[in-house]
PDB file of C-alpha atoms and ligand atoms in Angstrom:
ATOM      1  CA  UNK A   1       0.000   0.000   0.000  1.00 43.00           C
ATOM      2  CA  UNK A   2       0.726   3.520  -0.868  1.00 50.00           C
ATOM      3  CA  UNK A   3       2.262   5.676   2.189  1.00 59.00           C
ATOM      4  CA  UNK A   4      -0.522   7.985   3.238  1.00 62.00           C
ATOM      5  CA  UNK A   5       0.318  11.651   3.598  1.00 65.00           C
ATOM      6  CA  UNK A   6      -1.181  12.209   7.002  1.00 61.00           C
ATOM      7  CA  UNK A   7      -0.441  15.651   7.065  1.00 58.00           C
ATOM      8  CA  UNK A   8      -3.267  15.858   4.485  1.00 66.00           C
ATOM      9  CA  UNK A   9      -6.429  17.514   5.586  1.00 92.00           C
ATOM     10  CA  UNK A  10      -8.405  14.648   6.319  1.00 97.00           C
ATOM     11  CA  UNK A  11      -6.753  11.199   6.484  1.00 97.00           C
ATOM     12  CA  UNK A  12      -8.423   7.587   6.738  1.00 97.00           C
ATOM     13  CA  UNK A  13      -6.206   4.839   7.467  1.00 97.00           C
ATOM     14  CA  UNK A  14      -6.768   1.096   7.613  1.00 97.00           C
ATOM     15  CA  UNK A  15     -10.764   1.886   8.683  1.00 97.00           C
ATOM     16  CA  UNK A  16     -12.799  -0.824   9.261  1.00 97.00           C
ATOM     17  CA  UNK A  17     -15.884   0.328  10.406  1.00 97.00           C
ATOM     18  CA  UNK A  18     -18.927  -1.924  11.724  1.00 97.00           C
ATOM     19  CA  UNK A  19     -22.464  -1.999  12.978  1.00 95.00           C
ATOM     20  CA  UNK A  20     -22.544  -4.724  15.852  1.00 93.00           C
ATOM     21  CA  UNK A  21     -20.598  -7.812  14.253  1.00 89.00           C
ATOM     22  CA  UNK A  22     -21.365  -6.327  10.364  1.00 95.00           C
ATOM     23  CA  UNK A  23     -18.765  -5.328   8.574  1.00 95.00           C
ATOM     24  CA  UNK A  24     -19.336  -2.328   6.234  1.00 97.00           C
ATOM     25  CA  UNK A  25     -16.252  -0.591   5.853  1.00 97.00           C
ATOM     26  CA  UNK A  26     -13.365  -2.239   5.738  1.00 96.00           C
ATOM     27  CA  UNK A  27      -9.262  -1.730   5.154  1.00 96.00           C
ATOM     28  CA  UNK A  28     -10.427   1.309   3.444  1.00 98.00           C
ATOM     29  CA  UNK A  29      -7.635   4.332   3.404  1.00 98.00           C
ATOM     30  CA  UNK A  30      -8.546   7.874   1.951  1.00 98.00           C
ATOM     31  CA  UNK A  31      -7.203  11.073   1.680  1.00 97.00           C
ATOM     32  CA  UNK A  32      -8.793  13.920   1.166  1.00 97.00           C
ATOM     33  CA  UNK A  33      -6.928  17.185  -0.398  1.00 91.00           C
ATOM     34  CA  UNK A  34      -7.366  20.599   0.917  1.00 94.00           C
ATOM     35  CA  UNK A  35      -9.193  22.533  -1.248  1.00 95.00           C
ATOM     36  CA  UNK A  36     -10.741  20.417  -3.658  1.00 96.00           C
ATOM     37  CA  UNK A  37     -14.474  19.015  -4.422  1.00 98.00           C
ATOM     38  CA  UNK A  38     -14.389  14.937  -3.351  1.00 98.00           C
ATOM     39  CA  UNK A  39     -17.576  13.165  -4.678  1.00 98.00           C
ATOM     40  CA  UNK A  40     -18.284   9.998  -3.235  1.00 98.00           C
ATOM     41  CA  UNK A  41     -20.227   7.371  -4.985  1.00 98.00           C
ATOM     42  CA  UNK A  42     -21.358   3.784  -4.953  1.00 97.00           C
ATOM     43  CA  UNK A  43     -24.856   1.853  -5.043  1.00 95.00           C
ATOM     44  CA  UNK A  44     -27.071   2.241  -2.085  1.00 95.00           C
ATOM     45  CA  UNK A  45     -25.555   0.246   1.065  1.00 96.00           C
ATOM     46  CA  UNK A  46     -22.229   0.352  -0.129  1.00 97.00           C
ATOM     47  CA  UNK A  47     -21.168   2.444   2.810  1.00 97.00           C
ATOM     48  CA  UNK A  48     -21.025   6.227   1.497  1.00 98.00           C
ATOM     49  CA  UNK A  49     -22.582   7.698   5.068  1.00 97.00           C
ATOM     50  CA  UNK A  50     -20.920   4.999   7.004  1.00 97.00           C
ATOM     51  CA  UNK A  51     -17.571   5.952   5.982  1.00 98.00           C
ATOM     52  CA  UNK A  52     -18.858  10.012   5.929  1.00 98.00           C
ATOM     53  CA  UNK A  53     -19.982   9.691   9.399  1.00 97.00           C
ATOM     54  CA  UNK A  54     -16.790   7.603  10.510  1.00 97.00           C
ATOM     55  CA  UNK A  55     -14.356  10.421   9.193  1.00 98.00           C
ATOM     56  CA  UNK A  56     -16.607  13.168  10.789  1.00 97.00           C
ATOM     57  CA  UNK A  57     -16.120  11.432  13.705  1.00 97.00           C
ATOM     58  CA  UNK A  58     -20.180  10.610  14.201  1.00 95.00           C
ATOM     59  CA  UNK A  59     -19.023   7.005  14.376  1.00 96.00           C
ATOM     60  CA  UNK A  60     -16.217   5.071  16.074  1.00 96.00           C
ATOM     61  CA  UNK A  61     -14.205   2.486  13.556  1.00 97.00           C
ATOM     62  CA  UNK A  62     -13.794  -0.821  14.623  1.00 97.00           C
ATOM     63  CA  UNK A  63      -9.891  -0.347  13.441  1.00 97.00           C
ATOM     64  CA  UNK A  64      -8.231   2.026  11.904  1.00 98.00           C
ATOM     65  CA  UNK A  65      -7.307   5.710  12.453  1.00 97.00           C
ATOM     66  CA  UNK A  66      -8.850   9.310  11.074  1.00 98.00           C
ATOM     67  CA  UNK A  67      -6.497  11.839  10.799  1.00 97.00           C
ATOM     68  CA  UNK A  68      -7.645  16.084  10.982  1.00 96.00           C
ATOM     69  CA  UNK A  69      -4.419  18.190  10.025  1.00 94.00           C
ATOM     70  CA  UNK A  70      -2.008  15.106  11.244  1.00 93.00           C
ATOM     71  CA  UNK A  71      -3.911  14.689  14.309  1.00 95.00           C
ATOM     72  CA  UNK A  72      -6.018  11.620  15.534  1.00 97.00           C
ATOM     73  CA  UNK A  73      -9.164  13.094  15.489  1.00 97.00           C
ATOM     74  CA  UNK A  74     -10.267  10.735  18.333  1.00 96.00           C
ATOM     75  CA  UNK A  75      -8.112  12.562  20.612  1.00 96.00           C
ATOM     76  CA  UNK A  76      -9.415  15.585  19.639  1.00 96.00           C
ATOM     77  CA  UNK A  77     -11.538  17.800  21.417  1.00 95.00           C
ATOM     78  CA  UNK A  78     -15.250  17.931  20.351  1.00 93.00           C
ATOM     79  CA  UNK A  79     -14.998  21.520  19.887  1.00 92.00           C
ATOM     80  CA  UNK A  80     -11.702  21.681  18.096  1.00 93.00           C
ATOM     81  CA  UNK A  81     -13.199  19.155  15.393  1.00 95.00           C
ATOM     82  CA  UNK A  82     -16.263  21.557  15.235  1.00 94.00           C
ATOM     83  CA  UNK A  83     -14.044  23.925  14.666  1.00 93.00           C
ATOM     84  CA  UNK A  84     -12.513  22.320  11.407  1.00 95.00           C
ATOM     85  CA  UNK A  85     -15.212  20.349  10.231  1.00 97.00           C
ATOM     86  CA  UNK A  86     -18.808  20.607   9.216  1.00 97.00           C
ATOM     87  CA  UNK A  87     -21.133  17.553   8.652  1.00 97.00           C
ATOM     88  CA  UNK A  88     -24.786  17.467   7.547  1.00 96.00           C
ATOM     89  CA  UNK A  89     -26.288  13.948   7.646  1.00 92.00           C
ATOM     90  CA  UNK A  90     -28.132  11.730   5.092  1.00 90.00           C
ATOM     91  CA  UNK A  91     -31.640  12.625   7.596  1.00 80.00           C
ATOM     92  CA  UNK A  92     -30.825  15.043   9.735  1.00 80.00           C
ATOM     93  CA  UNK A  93     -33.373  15.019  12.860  1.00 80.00           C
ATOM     94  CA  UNK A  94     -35.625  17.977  12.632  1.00 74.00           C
ATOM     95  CA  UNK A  95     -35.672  19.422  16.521  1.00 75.00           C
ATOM     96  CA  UNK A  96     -39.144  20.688  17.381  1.00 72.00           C
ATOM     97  CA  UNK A  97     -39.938  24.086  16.960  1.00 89.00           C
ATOM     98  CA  UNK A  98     -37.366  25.645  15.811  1.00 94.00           C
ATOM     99  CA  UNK A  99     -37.005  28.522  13.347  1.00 96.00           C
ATOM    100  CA  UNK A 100     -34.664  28.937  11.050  1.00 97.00           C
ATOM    101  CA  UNK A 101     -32.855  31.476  12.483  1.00 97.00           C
ATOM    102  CA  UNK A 102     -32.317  29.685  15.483  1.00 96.00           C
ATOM    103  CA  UNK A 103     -31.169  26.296  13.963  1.00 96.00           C
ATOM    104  CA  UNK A 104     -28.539  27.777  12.046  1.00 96.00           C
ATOM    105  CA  UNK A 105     -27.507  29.937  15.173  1.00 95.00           C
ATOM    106  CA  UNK A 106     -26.695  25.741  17.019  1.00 93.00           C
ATOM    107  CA  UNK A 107     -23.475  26.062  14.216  1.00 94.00           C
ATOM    108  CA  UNK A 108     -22.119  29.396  15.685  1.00 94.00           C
ATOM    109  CA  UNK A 109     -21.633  26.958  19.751  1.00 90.00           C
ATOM    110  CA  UNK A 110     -18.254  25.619  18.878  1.00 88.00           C
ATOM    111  CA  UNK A 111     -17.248  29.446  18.482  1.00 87.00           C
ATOM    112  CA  UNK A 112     -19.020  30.737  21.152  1.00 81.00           C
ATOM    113  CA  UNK A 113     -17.811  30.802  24.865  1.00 74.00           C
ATOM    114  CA  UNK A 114     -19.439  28.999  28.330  1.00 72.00           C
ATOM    115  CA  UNK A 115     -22.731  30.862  28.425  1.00 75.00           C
ATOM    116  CA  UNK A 116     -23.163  30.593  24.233  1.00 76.00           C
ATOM    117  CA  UNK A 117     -23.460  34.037  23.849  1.00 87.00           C
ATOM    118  CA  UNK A 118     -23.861  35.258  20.218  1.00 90.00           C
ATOM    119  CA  UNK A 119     -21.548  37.963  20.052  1.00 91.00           C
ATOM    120  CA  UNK A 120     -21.767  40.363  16.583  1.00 92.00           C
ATOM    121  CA  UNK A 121     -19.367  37.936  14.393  1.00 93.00           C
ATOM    122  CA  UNK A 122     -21.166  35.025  15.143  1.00 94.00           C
ATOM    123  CA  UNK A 123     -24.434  36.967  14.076  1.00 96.00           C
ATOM    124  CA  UNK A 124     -22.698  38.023  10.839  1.00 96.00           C
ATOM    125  CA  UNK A 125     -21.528  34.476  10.196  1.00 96.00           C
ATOM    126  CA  UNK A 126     -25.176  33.495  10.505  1.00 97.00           C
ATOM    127  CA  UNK A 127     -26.261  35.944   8.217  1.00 98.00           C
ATOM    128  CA  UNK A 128     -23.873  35.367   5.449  1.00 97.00           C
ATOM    129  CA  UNK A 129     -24.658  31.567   6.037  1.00 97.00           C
ATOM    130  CA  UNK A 130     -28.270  32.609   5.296  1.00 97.00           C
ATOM    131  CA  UNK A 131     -27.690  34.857   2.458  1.00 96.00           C
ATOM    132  CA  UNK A 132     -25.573  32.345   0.589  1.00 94.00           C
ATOM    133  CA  UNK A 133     -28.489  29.756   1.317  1.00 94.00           C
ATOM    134  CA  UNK A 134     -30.904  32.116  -0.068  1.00 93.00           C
ATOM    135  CA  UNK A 135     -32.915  31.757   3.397  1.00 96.00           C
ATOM    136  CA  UNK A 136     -32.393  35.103   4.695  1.00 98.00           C
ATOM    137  CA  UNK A 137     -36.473  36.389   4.114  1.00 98.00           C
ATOM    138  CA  UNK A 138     -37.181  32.300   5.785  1.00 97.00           C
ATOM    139  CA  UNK A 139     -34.490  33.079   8.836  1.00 97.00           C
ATOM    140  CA  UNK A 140     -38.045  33.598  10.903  1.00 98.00           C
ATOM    141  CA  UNK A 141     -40.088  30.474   9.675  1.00 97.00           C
ATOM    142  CA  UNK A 142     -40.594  27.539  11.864  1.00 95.00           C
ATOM    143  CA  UNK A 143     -38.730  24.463  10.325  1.00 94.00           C
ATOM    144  CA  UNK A 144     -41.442  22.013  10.171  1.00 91.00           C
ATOM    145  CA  UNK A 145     -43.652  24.547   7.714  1.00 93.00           C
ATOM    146  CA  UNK A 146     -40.761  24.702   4.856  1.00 92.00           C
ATOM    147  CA  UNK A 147     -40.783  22.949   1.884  1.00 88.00           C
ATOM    148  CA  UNK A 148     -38.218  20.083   1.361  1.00 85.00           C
ATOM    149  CA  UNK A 149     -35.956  22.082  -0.452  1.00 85.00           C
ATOM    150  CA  UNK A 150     -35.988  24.931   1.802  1.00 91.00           C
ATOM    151  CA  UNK A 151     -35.472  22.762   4.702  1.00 90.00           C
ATOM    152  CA  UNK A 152     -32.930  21.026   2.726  1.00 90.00           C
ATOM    153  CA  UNK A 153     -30.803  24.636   2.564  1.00 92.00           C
ATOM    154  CA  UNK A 154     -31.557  25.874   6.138  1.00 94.00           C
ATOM    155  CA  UNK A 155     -29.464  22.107   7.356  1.00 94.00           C
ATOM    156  CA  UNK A 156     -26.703  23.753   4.827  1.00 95.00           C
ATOM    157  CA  UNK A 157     -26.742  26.973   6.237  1.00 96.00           C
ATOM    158  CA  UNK A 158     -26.579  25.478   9.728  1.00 96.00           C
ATOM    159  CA  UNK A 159     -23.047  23.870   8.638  1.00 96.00           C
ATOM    160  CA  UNK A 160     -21.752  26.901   6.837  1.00 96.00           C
ATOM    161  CA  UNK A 161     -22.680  29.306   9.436  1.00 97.00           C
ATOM    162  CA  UNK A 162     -20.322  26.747  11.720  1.00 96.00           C
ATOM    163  CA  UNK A 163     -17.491  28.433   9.406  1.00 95.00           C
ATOM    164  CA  UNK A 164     -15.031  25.395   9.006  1.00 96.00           C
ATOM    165  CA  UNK A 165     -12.841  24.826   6.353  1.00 96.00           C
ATOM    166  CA  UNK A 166     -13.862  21.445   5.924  1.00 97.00           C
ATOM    167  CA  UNK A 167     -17.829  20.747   4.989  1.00 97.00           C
ATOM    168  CA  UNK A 168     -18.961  17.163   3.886  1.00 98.00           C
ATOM    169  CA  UNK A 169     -22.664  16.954   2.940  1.00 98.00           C
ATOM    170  CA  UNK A 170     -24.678  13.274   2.520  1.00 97.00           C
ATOM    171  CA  UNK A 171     -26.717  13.550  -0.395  1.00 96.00           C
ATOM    172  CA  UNK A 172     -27.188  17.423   0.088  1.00 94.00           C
ATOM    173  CA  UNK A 173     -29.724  17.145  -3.657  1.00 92.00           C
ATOM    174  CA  UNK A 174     -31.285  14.153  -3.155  1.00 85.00           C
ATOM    175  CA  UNK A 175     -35.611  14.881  -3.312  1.00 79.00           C
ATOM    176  CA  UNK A 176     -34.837  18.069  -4.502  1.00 87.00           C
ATOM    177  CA  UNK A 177     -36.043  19.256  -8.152  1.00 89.00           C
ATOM    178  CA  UNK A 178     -33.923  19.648 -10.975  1.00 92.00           C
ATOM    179  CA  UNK A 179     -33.253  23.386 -10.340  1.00 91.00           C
ATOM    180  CA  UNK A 180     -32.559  22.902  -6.811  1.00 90.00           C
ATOM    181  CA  UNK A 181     -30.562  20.684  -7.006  1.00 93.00           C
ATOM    182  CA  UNK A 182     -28.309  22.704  -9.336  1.00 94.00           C
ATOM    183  CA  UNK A 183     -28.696  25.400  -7.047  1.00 92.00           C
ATOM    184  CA  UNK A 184     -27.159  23.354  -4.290  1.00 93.00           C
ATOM    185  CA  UNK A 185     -24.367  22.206  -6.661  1.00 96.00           C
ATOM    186  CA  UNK A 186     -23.083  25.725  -7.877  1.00 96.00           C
ATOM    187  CA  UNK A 187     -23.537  26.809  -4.137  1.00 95.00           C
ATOM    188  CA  UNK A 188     -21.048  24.276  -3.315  1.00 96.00           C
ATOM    189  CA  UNK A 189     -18.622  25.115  -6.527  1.00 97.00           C
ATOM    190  CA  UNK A 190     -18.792  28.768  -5.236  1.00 96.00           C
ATOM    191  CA  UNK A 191     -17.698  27.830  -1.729  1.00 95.00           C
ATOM    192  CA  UNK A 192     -15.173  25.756  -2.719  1.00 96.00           C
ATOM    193  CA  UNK A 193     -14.022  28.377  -5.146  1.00 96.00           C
ATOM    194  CA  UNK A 194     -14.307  31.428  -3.584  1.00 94.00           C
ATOM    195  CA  UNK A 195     -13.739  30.346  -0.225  1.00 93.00           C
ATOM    196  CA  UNK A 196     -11.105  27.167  -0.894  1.00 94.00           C
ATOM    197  CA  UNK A 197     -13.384  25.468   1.247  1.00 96.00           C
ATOM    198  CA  UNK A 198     -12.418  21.407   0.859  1.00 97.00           C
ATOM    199  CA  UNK A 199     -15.795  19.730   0.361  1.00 97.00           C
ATOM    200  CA  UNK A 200     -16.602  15.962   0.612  1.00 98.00           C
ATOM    201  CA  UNK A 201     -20.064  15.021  -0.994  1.00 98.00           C
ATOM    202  CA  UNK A 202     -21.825  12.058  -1.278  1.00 98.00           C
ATOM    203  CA  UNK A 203     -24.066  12.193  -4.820  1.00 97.00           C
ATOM    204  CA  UNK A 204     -26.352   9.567  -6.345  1.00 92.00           C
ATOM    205  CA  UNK A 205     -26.324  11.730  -9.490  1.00 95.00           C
ATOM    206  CA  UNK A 206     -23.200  10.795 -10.731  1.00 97.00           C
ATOM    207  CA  UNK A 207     -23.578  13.012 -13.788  1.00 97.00           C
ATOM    208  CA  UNK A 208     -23.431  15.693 -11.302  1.00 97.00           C
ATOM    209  CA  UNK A 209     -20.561  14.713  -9.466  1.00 98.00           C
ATOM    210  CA  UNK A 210     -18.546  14.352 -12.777  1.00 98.00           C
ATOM    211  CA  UNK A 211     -19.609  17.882 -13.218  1.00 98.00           C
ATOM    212  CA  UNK A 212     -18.760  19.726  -9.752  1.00 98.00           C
ATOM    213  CA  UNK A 213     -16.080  17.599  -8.261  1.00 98.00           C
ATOM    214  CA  UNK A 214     -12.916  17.660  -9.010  1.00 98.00           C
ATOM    215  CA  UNK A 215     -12.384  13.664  -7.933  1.00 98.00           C
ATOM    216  CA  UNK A 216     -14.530  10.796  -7.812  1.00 98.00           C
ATOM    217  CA  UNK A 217     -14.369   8.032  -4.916  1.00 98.00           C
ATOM    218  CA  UNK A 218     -16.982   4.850  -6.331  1.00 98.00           C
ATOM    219  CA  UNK A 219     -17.613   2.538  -3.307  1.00 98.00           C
ATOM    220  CA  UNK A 220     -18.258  -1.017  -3.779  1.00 97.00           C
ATOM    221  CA  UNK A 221     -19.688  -3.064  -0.481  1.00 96.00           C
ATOM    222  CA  UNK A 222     -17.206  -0.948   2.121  1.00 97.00           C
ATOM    223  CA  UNK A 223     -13.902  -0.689  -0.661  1.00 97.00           C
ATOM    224  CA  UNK A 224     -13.491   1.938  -3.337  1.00 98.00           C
ATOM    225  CA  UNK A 225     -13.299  -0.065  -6.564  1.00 97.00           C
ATOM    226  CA  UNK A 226     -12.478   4.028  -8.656  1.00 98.00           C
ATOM    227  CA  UNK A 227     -11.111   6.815  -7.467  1.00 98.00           C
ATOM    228  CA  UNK A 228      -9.375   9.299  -9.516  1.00 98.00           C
ATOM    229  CA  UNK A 229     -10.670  12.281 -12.085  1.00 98.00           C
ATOM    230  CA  UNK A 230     -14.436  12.319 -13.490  1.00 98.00           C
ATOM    231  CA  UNK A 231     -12.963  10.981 -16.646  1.00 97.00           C
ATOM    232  CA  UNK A 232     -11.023   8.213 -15.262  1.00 98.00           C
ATOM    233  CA  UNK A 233     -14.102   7.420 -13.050  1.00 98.00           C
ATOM    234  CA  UNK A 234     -16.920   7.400 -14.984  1.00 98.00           C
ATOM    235  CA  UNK A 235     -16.364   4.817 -17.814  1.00 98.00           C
ATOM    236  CA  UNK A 236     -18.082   2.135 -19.112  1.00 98.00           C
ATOM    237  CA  UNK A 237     -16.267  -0.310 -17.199  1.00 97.00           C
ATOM    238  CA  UNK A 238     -16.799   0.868 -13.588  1.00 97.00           C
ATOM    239  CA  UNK A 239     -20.537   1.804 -14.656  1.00 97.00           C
ATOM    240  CA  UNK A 240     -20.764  -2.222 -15.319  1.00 97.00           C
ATOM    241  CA  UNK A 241     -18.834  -3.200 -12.692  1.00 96.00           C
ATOM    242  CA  UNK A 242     -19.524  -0.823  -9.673  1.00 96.00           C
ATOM    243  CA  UNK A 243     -23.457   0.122 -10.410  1.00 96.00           C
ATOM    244  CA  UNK A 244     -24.163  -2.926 -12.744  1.00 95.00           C
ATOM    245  CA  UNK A 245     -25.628  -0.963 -15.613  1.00 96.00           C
ATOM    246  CA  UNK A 246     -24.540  -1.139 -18.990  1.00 97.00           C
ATOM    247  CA  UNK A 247     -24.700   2.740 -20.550  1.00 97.00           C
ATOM    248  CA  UNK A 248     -22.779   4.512 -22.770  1.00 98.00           C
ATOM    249  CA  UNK A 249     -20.578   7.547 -21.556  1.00 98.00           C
ATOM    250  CA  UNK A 250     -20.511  10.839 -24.039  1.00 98.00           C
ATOM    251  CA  UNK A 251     -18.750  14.365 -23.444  1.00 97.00           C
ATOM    252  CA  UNK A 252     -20.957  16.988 -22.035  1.00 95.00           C
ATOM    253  CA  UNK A 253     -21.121  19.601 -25.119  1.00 95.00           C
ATOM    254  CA  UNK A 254     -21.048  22.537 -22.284  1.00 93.00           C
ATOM    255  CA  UNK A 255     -18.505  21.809 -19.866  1.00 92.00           C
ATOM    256  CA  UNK A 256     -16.874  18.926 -21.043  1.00 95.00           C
ATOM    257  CA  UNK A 257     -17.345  16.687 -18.297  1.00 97.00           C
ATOM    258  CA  UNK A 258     -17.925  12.957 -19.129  1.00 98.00           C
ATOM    259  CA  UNK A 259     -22.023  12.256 -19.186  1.00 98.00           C
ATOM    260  CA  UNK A 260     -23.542   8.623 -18.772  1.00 98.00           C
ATOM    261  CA  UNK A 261     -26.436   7.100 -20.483  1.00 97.00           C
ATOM    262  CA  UNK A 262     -27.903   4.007 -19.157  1.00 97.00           C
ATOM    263  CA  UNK A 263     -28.892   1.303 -21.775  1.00 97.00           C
ATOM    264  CA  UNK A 264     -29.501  -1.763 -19.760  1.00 97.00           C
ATOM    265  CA  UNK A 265     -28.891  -3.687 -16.726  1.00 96.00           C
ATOM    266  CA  UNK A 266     -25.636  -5.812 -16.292  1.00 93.00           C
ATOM    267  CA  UNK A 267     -25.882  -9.311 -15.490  1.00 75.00           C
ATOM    268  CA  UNK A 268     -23.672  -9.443 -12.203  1.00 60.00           C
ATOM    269  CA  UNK A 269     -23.744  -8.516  -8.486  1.00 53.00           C
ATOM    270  CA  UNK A 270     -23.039  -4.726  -8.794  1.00 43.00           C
ATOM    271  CA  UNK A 271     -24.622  -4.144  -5.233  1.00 45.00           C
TER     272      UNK A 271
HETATM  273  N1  ADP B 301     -27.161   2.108  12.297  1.00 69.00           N
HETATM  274  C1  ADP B 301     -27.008   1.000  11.551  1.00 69.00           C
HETATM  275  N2  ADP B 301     -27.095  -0.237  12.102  1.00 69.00           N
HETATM  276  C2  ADP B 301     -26.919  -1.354  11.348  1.00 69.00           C
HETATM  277  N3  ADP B 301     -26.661  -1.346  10.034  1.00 69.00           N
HETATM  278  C3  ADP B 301     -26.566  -0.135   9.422  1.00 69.00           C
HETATM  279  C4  ADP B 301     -26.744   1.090  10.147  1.00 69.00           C
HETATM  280  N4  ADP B 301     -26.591   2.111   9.276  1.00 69.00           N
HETATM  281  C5  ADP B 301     -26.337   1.551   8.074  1.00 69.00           C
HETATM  282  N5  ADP B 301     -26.318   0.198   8.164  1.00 69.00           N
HETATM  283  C6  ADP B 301     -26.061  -0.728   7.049  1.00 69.00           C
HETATM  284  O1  ADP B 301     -24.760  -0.470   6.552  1.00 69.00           O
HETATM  285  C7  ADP B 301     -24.720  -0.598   5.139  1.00 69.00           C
HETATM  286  C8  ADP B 301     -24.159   0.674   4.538  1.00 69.00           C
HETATM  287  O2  ADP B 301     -25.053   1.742   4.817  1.00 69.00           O
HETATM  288  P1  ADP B 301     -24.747   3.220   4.416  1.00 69.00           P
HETATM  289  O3  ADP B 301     -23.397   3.588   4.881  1.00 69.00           O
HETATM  290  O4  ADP B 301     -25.895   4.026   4.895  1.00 69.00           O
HETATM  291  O5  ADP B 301     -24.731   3.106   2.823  1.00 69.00           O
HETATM  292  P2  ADP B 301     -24.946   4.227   1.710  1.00 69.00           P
HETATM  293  O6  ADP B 301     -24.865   5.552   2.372  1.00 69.00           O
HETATM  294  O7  ADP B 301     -23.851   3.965   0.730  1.00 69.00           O
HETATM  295  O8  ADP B 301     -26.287   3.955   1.102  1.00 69.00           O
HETATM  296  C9  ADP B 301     -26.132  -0.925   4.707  1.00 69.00           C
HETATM  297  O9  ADP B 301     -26.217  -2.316   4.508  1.00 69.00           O
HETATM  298  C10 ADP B 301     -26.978  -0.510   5.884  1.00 69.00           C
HETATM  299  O10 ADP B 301     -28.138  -1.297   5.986  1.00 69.00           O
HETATM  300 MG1   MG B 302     -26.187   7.059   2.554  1.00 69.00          MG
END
């Protein structure tokens, strides 16, 4: 095996990671650049969140080590790794009665002292977490009367108002309509961009992450089976292999990004 830079911004080594005796992830090592747009991919169960939630530190590997900046991030403090890192989950839970002001004011508490008093840059944080959301005119709405993309965008401000330079987002487009979800995609390219923030997203579109990211990880039952550019990742081969579809893979005629078209279904165990 390749020697892993640990120094990297956010390391995996050797993580097995399991539910009870189930193994899901296992001997799986990844490292994630600064500043770059990771997609990761794979069928459903293959162990995208699992392996999200394990390197967010949400979840405790059975073996194996995450590193944040060269540290372990299991000795970490809880606030330090809030600090560096932003996670919104596949289903986030949706606490009762709770505007959206006030949810995406829980990102500014790793910032904020004892007593979790708001001072004036954690209500400008908020607000630019808002604005880039597009929530700002929703910031007084209750959570359970928005619409599934809007709720969808108030989770996202809550992790950008948290103001790490690390966000990774589980399906951030999934339910959403077309538009939407391209909304949420650019949103990302923009922070990424214009803030070098390092972003790890899990997509089921993988049009979309051949689009926005600038690397594709494809998962295969707790392994990645393709990892490297869009075009090295999204070929006919690994479409066969890793989502057991046979489809044939053209250019994108406006940004050049490779574009898959599914024909038929593979005969083999592409779970
Ligand atoms: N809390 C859990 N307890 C037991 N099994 C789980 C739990 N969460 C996920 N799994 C199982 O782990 C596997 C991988 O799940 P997951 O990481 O959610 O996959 P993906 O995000 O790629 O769809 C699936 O077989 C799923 O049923
Ligand atoms: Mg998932």
């Amino acid at each position: 095996m390749e020697a892993l830079d640990k120094s990297a911004v956010l390391v995996a080594e050797n993580l097995d990671v399991r539910y009870a005796d189930t193994a899901i992830v296992t001997k799986l090592s990844l490292t994630i650049a600064s500043g770059k747009i990771t997609a990761l991919t794979g069928t459903n169960g293959s162990g995208k969140s699992t392996l999200l939630k394990a390197m967010a530190r949400l979840l405790k590997p059975y073996q194996g080590t995450v590193y944040l900046d060269g540290a372990a991030i299991s000795t970490l403090p809880t606030t330090a790794v809030a600090r560096q890192l932003a996670i919104l989950p596949q289903s986030p839970e949706i606490p009762a009665s709770l505007t959206v002001r006030e949810l995406v004011e829980q990102g500014r508490y790793p910032h904020a002292g004892p007593l979790r008093m708001l001072k004036r840059q954690d209500h400008s944080a908020i607000d630019d977490a808002l604005h880039l959301t597009a929530m700002t005119s929703f910031q007084h709405r209750m959570l359970d009367t928005l619409s599934g993309g809007e709720r969808q965008r108030a989770w996202i401000a809550l992790s950008l108002a948290q103001s790490t330079p690390i966000l990774m987002l589980d399906e951030p487009t999934t339910f959403l309509d077309v538009r939407h979800q391209l909304e949420i995609m650019e949103l990302i390219r923009r922070l990424n961009r214009e803030r070098g923030m390092t972003i790890v997203v899990v997509l089921h579109d993988l049009n979309q992450a051949a689009k926005y990211a600038d690397r594709m990880v494809v998962l295969q039952k707790g392994r990645i089976v393709a990892d490297g550019k869009p075009d090295e990742v999204l070929t006919v081969q690994t479409l066969e292999q890793a989502f057991g579809i046979y489809a044939n893979v053209i250019k994108d005629p406006e940004s050049g990004s490779p574009v898959f078209l599914p024909y038929a279904i593979a005969n083999q165990d592409g779970k």
